[in-house]
Every structure is written in C-alpha cells, then in structure tokens.
Coordinates of C-alpha atoms in Angstrom, one line a residue:
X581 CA 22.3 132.8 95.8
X582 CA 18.9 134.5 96.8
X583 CA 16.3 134.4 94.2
X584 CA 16.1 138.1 92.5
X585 CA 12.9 136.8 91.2
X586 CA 9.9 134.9 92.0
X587 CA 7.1 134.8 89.6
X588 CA 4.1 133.0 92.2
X589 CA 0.9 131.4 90.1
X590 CA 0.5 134.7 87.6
X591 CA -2.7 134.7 85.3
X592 CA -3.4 137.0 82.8
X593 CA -6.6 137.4 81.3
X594 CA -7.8 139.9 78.2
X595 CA -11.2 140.6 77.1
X596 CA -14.3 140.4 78.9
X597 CA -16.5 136.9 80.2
X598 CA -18.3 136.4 76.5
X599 CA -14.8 136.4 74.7
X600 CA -12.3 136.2 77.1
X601 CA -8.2 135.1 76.2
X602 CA -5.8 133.7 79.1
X603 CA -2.2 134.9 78.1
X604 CA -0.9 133.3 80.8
X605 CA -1.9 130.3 82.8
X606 CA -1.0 129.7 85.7
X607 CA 2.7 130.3 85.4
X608 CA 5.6 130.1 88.2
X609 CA 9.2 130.3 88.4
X610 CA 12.4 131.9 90.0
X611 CA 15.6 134.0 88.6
X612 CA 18.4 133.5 91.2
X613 CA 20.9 136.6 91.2
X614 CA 23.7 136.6 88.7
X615 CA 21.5 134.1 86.3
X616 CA 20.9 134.9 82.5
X617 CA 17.8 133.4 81.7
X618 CA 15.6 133.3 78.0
X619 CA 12.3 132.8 77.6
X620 CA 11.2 131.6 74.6
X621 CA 8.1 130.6 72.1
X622 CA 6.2 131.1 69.8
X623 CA 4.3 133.9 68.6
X624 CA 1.2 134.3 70.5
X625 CA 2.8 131.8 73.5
X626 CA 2.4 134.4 76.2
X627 CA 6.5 135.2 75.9
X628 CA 6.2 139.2 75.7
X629 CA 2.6 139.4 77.9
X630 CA 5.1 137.7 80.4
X631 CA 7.8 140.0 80.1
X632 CA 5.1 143.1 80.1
X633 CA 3.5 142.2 83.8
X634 CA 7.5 141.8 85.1
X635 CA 8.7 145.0 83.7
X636 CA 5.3 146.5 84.9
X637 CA 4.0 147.6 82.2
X638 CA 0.6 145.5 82.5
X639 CA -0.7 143.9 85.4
X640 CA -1.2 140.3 86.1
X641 CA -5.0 139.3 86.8
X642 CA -4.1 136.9 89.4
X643 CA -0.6 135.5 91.1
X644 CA 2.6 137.7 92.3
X645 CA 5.4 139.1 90.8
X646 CA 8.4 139.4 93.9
X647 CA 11.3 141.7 92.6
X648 CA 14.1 141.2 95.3
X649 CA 11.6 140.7 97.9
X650 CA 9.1 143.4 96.9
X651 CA 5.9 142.9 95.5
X652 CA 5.7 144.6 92.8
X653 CA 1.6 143.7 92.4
X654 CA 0.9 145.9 94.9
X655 CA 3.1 149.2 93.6
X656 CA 0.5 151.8 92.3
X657 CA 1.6 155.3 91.0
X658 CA 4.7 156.8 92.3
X659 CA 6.0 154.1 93.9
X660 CA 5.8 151.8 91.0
X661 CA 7.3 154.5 88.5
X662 CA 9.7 155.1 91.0
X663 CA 10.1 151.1 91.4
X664 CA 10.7 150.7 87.7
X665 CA 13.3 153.5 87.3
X666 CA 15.5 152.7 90.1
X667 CA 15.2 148.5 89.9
X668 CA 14.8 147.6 86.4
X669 CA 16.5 148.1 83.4
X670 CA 15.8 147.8 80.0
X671 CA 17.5 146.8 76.3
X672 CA 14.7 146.8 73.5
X673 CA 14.9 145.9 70.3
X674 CA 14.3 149.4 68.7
X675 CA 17.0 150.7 71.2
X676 CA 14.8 153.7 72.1
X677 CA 17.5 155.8 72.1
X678 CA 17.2 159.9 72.4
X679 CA 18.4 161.0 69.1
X680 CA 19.4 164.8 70.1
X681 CA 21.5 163.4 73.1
X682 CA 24.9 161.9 72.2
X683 CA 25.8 158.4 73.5
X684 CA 27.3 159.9 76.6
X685 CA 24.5 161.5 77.3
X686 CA 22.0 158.5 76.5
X687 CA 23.7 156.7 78.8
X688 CA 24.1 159.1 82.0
X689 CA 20.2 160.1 81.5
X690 CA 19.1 157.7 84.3
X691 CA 21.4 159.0 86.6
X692 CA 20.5 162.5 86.3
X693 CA 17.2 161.8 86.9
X694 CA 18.1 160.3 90.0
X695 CA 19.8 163.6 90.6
X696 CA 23.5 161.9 91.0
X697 CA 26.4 164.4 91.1
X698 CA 28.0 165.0 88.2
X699 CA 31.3 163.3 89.3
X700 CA 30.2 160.2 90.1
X701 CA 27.9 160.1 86.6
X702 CA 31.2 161.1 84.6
X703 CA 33.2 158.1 86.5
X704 CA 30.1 155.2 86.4
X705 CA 29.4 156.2 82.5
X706 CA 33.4 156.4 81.4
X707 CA 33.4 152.8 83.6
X708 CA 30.5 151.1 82.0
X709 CA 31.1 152.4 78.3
X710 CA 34.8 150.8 79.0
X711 CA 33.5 147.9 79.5
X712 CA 31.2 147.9 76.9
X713 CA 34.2 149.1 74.3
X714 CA 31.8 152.0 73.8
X715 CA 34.6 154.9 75.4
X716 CA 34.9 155.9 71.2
X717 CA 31.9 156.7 70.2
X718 CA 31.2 158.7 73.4
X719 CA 30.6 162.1 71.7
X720 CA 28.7 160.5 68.8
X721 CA 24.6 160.9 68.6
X722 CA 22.6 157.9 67.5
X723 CA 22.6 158.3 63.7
X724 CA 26.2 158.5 63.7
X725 CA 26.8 154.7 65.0
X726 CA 26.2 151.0 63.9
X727 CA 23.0 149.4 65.3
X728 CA 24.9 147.5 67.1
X729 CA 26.7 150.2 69.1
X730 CA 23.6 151.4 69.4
X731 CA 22.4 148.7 71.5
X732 CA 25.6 148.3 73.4
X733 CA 24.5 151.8 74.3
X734 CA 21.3 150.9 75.2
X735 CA 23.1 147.8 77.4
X736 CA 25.3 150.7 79.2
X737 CA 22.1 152.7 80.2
X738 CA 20.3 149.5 81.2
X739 CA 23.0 148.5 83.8
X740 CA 23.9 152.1 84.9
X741 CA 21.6 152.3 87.9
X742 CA 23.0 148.9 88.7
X743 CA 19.2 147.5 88.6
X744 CA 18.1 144.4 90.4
X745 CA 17.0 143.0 86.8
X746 CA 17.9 143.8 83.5
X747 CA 14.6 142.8 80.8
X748 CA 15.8 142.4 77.5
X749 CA 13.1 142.1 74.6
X750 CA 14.3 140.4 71.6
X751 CA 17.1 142.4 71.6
X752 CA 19.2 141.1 69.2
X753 CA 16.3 141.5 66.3
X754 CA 16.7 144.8 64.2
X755 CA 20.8 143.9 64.1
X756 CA 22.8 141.7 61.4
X757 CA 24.3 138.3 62.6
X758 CA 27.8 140.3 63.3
X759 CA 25.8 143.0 65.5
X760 CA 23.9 140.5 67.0
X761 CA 27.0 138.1 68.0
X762 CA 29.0 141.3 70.0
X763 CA 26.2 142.3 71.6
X764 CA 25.2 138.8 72.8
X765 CA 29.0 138.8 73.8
X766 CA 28.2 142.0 75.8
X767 CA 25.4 140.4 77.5
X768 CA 28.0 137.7 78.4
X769 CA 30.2 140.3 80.2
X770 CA 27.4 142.3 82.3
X771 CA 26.4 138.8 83.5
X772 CA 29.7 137.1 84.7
X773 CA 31.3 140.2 85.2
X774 CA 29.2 143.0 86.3
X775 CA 26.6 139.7 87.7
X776 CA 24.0 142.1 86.2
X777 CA 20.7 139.6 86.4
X778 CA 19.1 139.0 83.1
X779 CA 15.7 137.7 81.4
X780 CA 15.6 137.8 77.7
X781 CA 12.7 137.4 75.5
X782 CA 13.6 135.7 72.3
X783 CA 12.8 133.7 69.2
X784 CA 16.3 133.3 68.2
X785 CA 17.9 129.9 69.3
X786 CA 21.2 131.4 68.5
X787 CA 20.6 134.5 70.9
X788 CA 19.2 131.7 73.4
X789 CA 22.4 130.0 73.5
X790 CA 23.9 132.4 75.3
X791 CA 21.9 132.0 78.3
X792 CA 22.8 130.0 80.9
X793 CA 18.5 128.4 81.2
X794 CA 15.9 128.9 79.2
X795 CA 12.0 128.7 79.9
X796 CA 10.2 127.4 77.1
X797 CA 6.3 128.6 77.0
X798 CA 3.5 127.2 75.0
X799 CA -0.2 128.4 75.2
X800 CA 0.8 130.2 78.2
X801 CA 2.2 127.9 80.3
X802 CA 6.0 126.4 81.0
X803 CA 6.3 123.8 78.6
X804 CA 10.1 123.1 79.1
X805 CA 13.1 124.0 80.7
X806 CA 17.1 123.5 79.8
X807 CA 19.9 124.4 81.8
X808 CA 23.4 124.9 80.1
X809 CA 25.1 123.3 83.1
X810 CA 28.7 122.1 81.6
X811 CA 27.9 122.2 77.8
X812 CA 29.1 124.6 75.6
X813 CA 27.0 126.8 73.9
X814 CA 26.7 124.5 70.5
X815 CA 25.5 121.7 72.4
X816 CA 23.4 124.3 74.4
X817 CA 21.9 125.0 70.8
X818 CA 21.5 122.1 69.8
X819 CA 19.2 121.1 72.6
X820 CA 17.0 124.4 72.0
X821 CA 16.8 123.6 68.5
X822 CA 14.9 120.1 69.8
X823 CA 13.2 121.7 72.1
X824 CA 11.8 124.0 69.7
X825 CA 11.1 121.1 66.8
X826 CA 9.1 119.6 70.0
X827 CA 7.5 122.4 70.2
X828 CA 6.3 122.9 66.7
X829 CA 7.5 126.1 66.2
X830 CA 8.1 127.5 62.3
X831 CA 11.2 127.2 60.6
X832 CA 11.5 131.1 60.9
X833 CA 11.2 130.1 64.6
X834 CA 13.9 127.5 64.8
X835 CA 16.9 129.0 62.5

C-alpha cells in the first residue's frame, strides 16, 4: 500500500523568541492508504495543533506535510483552498452542519461546488447515505434528527468527494455512548469498505479502539505507538488504557 501520508520532521512554534511555545517537536510519521489511525493525548500534547497543520488550517514552522505525494507546505491561496476542498474531508465534533439545507442537501454541497451534474450528485448521495443507513432521513433538516444522524451526515459529506484523507476531530464528543458506538461503527464501514483513509483525534480510549493504530503524543512529540494487528478491539482497549496510565493522563482522560 502507498503511504497516503507522510508527515517529515514538522515543528510548530507559537509566540515570539522572549516567550516562545513548541507545539510540536520534531514529529514524523506515515498513514498508508486504507489505514484508520487515532492520535491521542492529552490536553495541551500537541494532538489538535497536529491535526490543524494536516488539514491546513495552520502551517508548520519547519518539516513537510506530503498528502498523496503533494506537498501541501508549499500550497498558498487558491491552490491550497482548492487542495483542501477536493482532497480532504472533514467530521467535526460540532458537525457543522447547514441548518436551512436538509440532509440531502448537506451532503451533496461539496459536489455542487465542484459543479458535478446533477445525476451523478443524486446517484453518489442516494449511494453514500445507503451506506450510511441515512436514505430516511434524507428530506429532514438538522434540528429534525438525533446527533448522531447528524454526524453520520457529516460522515456522508466527508467521503462524498472521495478525499485522499478523511480528518476526524474528536468526533464522537457532543454524542451519548449509543450515538457514539454507531457512528464509530460507521467509521468502521468507510474504512474496510469504502477504504476511505482516516486520522482521528481523540481522548476517548473507547473511540480509539476502533482504530486499527494509534499514535500516542506527549509534549509534542510521539511518545508511543500500538497497532491492533490480530486483537480484538477489547484487548486493543485494554492496551490504550496502559498506554494512557503510562502516560499520566487524568481519569477523565482514560475512561
């Protein structure tokens, strides 16, 4: 499998040389297609300033970021919006969903933008929300569904431009434990059957345990790494709960 992508000795610096804050030091790594990875730690560990320079929202001070064999350090202006809309897709935590467009509508907004025909929108929607066990609520506008329909909505317009990577940031944490579990199990079916390529922030072990590796970051740096290999996903939990006792984290942090 060809890596999908390659993070290359990133640094990220805030502030100025009198009071000045690495966020990330010195940091590498590579997503192979078709992999769900998690990234986890703990507050303040350099987890979302991570996930920020990949999804291009802020820019690393030092290193590269190589999204299926593009540098995306060197994308300024239009070819960096045009970059993030066409190549990356995004599930958030708040859902950031339109709230005068109905579900349908939510979903298909990417493509339109992208000025796809109308045809193929109505046939790659009515095909993803299928999936996704969406098709029902369809016609419905954000206020009429559950949170967690609302985020498998969110999932279905994050894979509907069929992006290179999908960024998920703590996605699972404005849902309730039943919310949360389908659309983990949602997550589950872009990856092994849609081999949508995924990186999700979390603090959640439970959420974690439904990746297949998981990149552990302290102080901003890689601090650990566990693969699932052949256990299943309690042992897989089990071994993120050491990890995270290892790693000191809160109670809050480890439950």
């Amino acid at each position: 499998m060809k890596n999908i992508l390659e993070i290359q000795n990133i640094e990220k610096y805030y502030g100025n040389k009198s009071n000045l804050t690495k966020a990330i030091d010195n940091i590498s790594f590579n997503i192979k297609q078709g992999e769900f990875v998690g990234i986890m730690g703990a507050s303040g560990s350099g987890k979302t300033t991570l996930l920020n320079c990949i999804s291009t929202i802020d820019r690393v001070s030092a290193g590269r970021i190589i999204i299926d064999g593009k540098d995306i350090t060197k994308l300024k202006g239009n070819q960096l919006n045009k970059f993030r809309r066409e190549e990356l897709g995004f599930i958030f935590q708040d859902f950031n969903l339109l709230d005068t467009l109905t579900a349908y509508e939510n979903i298909a907004i990417a493509l339109t933008i992208q000025k796809v025909n109308h045809k193929e929108i109505d046939k790659r929607v009515k095909d993803i929300a299928e999936k996704l066990e969406i098709t029902d609520i369809l016609n419905k506008y954000p206020y009429q569904i559950s949170g967690g329909q609302k985020q498998r909505v969110a999932s279905c317009r994050a894979i509907i431009t069929n992006p290179k990577l999908v960024l998920a940031d703590e996605p699972t944490g404005a849902l309730d434990s039943k919310s949360a579990r389908q659309l983990l199990e949602t997550f589950e079916t872009l990856n092994s059957s849609l081999n949508a390529t995924i990186l999700m922030v979390t603090h959640d072990s439970f959420s974690a345990s439904y990746a297949n590796r998981i990149l552990f970051i302290k102080d901003g740096r890689i601090f650990n790494e566990l693969i699932k290999g052949e256990d299943t996903r309690k042992q897989f939990f089990e071994k993120i709960i050491e990890v995270q006792t290892l790693l000191g984290g809160e109670l809050g942090d480890v439950i």
